[in-house]
Short mmCIF file of C-alpha atoms in Angstrom, two decimals:
data_model
loop_
_atom_site.label_atom_id
_atom_site.label_comp_id
_atom_site.label_asym_id
_atom_site.label_seq_id
_atom_site.Cartn_x
_atom_site.Cartn_y
_atom_site.Cartn_z
CA ASP A 1 116.04 99.14 115.79
CA GLY A 2 117.56 102.24 114.68
CA GLY A 3 115.54 104.71 113.22
CA ILE A 4 114.17 108.61 113.79
CA THR A 5 111.35 109.39 116.08
CA GLN A 6 109.22 112.27 115.52
CA SER A 7 106.76 113.60 118.18
CA PRO A 8 104.04 114.38 118.59
CA LYS A 9 102.47 113.01 115.35
CA TYR A 10 99.57 115.76 115.56
CA LEU A 11 100.15 119.33 116.86
CA PHE A 12 97.81 122.27 117.35
CA ARG A 13 98.89 125.62 117.94
CA LYS A 14 96.92 128.59 119.14
CA GLU A 15 97.27 132.33 117.68
CA GLY A 16 100.61 133.90 119.15
CA GLN A 17 101.98 130.59 120.46
CA ASN A 18 105.41 128.95 119.83
CA VAL A 19 105.60 125.18 119.49
CA THR A 20 108.48 122.94 119.49
CA LEU A 21 108.01 119.87 117.26
CA SER A 22 110.78 116.88 118.51
CA CYS A 23 113.15 115.31 116.53
CA GLU A 24 115.29 112.37 117.86
CA GLN A 25 117.50 109.74 115.72
CA ASN A 26 119.74 106.75 117.40
CA LEU A 27 121.43 106.15 113.94
CA ASN A 28 124.47 108.06 115.10
CA HIS A 29 124.31 110.38 111.75
CA ASP A 30 125.72 113.44 111.57
CA ALA A 31 123.66 115.40 109.80
CA MET A 32 120.15 116.10 110.66
CA TYR A 33 117.39 118.24 108.56
CA TRP A 34 114.01 119.60 108.64
CA TYR A 35 111.57 119.57 105.70
CA ARG A 36 107.97 121.20 105.52
CA GLN A 37 105.47 119.59 102.89
CA ASP A 38 102.38 121.70 101.55
CA PRO A 39 99.82 119.69 99.74
CA GLY A 40 100.54 119.51 95.64
CA GLN A 41 104.13 120.44 96.72
CA GLY A 42 107.41 118.70 97.41
CA LEU A 43 109.59 118.88 100.24
CA ARG A 44 111.27 122.21 101.06
CA LEU A 45 114.18 122.77 103.51
CA ILE A 46 113.71 124.75 106.71
CA TYR A 47 116.94 124.07 108.36
CA TYR A 48 119.81 121.69 108.48
CA SER A 49 122.77 120.75 110.66
CA GLN A 50 125.75 118.66 110.05
CA ILE A 51 127.25 118.69 113.18
CA VAL A 52 126.07 119.55 116.83
CA ASN A 53 126.25 123.19 117.72
CA ASP A 54 125.93 124.37 114.30
CA PHE A 55 123.13 124.71 111.68
CA GLN A 56 122.12 126.69 108.34
CA LYS A 57 118.86 128.28 107.10
CA GLY A 58 117.55 126.09 104.14
CA ASP A 59 115.28 127.77 101.60
CA ILE A 60 112.05 128.95 103.89
CA ALA A 61 113.76 129.24 107.32
CA GLU A 62 111.64 132.79 108.17
CA GLY A 63 109.58 132.01 111.58
CA TYR A 64 111.32 128.89 112.75
CA SER A 65 114.34 128.22 114.61
CA VAL A 66 116.17 125.14 115.50
CA SER A 67 119.13 124.00 118.23
CA ARG A 68 121.25 121.09 118.09
CA GLU A 69 122.63 120.52 121.35
CA LYS A 70 123.38 116.90 121.09
CA LYS A 71 123.91 114.68 118.03
CA GLU A 72 120.67 112.82 118.44
CA SER A 73 118.25 115.56 118.85
CA PHE A 74 117.19 118.56 116.42
CA PRO A 75 114.01 120.00 117.71
CA LEU A 76 112.29 122.70 115.46
CA THR A 77 110.61 125.43 117.00
CA VAL A 78 107.57 127.15 115.04
CA THR A 79 107.30 130.62 116.14
CA SER A 80 104.14 133.03 115.96
CA ALA A 81 106.25 134.67 113.01
CA GLN A 82 105.20 131.91 110.96
CA LYS A 83 102.16 133.20 109.76
CA ASN A 84 101.20 129.91 107.82
CA PRO A 85 102.08 126.85 109.94
CA THR A 86 99.59 124.46 108.80
CA ALA A 87 101.97 121.80 107.00
CA PHE A 88 103.26 118.10 107.43
CA TYR A 89 106.77 118.35 108.83
CA LEU A 90 109.41 115.89 107.75
CA CYS A 91 112.76 115.21 109.88
CA ALA A 92 115.72 113.39 108.19
CA SER A 93 119.07 112.35 109.05
CA THR A 94 122.15 110.96 107.07
CA THR A 95 125.80 110.36 107.27
CA GLY A 96 128.70 110.39 104.97
CA ASP A 97 126.94 109.82 101.38
CA GLN A 98 124.28 107.65 102.69
CA PRO A 99 120.54 108.72 101.59
CA GLN A 100 118.62 110.44 104.16
CA HIS A 101 116.65 108.40 106.27
CA PHE A 102 113.12 110.07 107.18
CA GLY A 103 110.86 109.97 110.50
CA ASP A 104 107.07 109.45 110.21
CA GLY A 105 106.65 113.20 110.27
CA THR A 106 104.35 115.79 112.12
CA ARG A 107 100.90 117.16 111.16
CA LEU A 108 100.87 120.72 112.55
CA SER A 109 97.47 122.77 112.50
CA ILE A 110 96.11 126.18 113.36
CA LEU A 111 93.39 126.31 116.39
CA ALA B 1 120.14 127.16 91.67
CA GLN B 2 119.77 123.67 91.14
CA THR B 3 116.10 122.71 90.59
CA VAL B 4 113.88 119.22 89.72
CA THR B 5 111.47 119.08 87.55
CA GLN B 6 108.52 116.34 87.55
CA SER B 7 106.26 116.85 84.70
CA GLN B 8 103.19 114.70 85.37
CA PRO B 9 101.19 115.36 88.07
CA GLU B 10 99.19 112.18 87.95
CA MET B 11 99.84 108.70 86.62
CA SER B 12 97.56 105.73 86.36
CA VAL B 13 98.41 102.27 85.49
CA GLN B 14 96.92 98.52 85.78
CA GLU B 15 98.17 95.99 87.64
CA ALA B 16 100.94 93.91 86.08
CA GLU B 17 101.79 96.67 83.73
CA THR B 18 104.91 98.92 83.36
CA VAL B 19 105.05 102.92 83.87
CA THR B 20 107.86 105.37 83.44
CA LEU B 21 107.83 108.39 85.81
CA SER B 22 109.67 111.44 84.36
CA CYS B 23 112.30 113.65 86.17
CA THR B 24 114.75 116.20 84.82
CA TYR B 25 117.20 118.36 86.75
CA ASP B 26 119.17 121.21 86.13
CA THR B 27 122.69 121.81 87.88
CA SER B 28 126.00 123.06 87.15
CA GLU B 29 127.68 120.74 89.45
CA SER B 30 129.36 117.34 87.96
CA ASN B 31 129.41 114.98 91.16
CA TYR B 32 126.02 114.64 92.81
CA TYR B 33 123.18 112.08 93.34
CA LEU B 34 119.58 111.30 92.17
CA PHE B 35 117.23 109.35 94.22
CA TRP B 36 113.75 108.47 93.80
CA TYR B 37 111.56 108.28 97.19
CA LYS B 38 108.08 106.92 97.43
CA GLN B 39 105.26 108.19 99.74
CA PRO B 40 102.16 106.08 100.40
CA PRO B 41 99.34 107.16 101.82
CA SER B 42 100.72 106.86 105.38
CA ARG B 43 103.02 109.55 104.35
CA GLN B 44 106.24 108.12 105.07
CA MET B 45 109.30 108.99 102.85
CA ILE B 46 110.61 105.63 101.73
CA LEU B 47 113.65 105.54 99.54
CA VAL B 48 112.99 103.67 96.08
CA ILE B 49 116.33 103.89 94.39
CA ARG B 50 119.64 105.99 93.87
CA GLN B 51 121.95 106.85 91.16
CA GLU B 52 125.39 108.21 91.51
CA ALA B 53 126.01 110.51 88.54
CA TYR B 54 129.70 109.28 87.91
CA LYS B 55 128.33 105.61 87.38
CA GLN B 56 127.18 105.37 83.84
CA GLN B 57 125.10 101.85 84.80
CA ASN B 58 121.43 102.35 85.32
CA ALA B 59 120.35 101.44 88.87
CA THR B 60 118.28 98.56 89.32
CA GLU B 61 116.04 97.62 92.57
CA ASN B 62 113.73 94.59 91.87
CA ARG B 63 110.90 95.82 90.02
CA PHE B 64 112.06 99.58 89.86
CA SER B 65 114.86 100.79 87.72
CA VAL B 66 116.13 104.00 86.24
CA ASN B 67 117.13 105.60 83.21
CA PHE B 68 119.93 108.06 83.60
CA GLN B 69 120.65 110.29 80.81
CA LYS B 70 123.24 112.51 82.45
CA ALA B 71 123.77 114.68 79.55
CA ALA B 72 120.12 115.30 79.06
CA LYS B 73 120.22 115.69 82.73
CA SER B 74 116.92 113.16 82.86
CA PHE B 75 116.29 110.38 85.60
CA SER B 76 113.17 108.55 84.87
CA LEU B 77 111.55 105.92 87.20
CA LYS B 78 110.40 102.47 85.44
CA ILE B 79 108.38 100.27 87.40
CA SER B 80 107.72 96.79 86.07
CA ASP B 81 104.84 94.48 86.99
CA SER B 82 103.16 97.34 88.83
CA GLN B 83 101.38 96.19 92.22
CA LEU B 84 98.62 97.86 93.93
CA GLY B 85 100.87 98.52 96.76
CA ASP B 86 102.77 100.99 94.49
CA THR B 87 99.96 103.47 94.83
CA ALA B 88 101.64 106.41 96.65
CA MET B 89 103.31 109.70 95.61
CA TYR B 90 106.57 109.44 94.01
CA PHE B 91 109.44 112.23 94.43
CA CYS B 92 112.59 112.58 92.32
CA ALA B 93 115.27 114.25 94.50
CA PHE B 94 118.81 115.65 93.87
CA ARG B 95 121.97 115.93 96.41
CA THR B 96 125.25 117.45 95.69
CA GLY B 97 128.03 116.71 98.38
CA PHE B 98 126.77 119.01 101.24
CA GLN B 99 123.82 116.66 101.44
CA LYS B 100 121.13 118.98 100.84
CA LEU B 101 118.35 117.12 98.96
CA VAL B 102 116.33 119.29 96.43
CA PHE B 103 112.88 117.73 95.63
CA GLY B 104 110.62 117.75 92.74
CA THR B 105 106.81 118.79 93.08
CA GLY B 106 106.07 114.85 92.90
CA THR B 107 103.96 112.38 90.71
CA ARG B 108 100.96 110.78 92.11
CA LEU B 109 100.86 107.44 90.96
CA LEU B 110 97.71 105.27 90.92
CA VAL B 111 97.70 101.29 90.17
CA SER B 112 94.36 99.68 89.45
CA PRO B 113 93.20 96.34 89.66
#
């Protein structure tokens, strides 16, 4: 079955540590996205990529970095510069005018 | 800047009744798409319904329908014959041709027996 796989489901970060969230899709979608969800808020866009080797900052990119070396993969690194990383992170993908398809998310917490 | 506003933080409805969730948006674009997503306690984001701005006819998917008022920039979701499984957060979202989704803050819907 085609879909988006996010891993891990739960992740813990220590002070000063960088952590990487994985997002893989086998839908052959061109565009991929990372969103952050905090309690009581909607999803906010962190980064997005419309083609391989190209990506753009979203509304809350500070403290995060991404890469898009392969069409199927769009990992998100939460750096030590992100002082409040505790949140639920969702990856999505789409192509053409299709609606975005979402993964099951990763919950990141601080140790 | 494009914004999406959901003015109802929480709604309650009894099983089998009808409920309407409100959404307004602000944009200067003429071509865009509007969506309603459902997020149950499992936190998956599930597409409920979509509407293309160039279509005058309101979209319908089984028990879910929208009232799209382009001039008023309003996009409400009506859920008929509510079921317990409809309990979830509902997010209204807007997208232009560049495929960036802008979300509202959500409405928590509780369906009770």
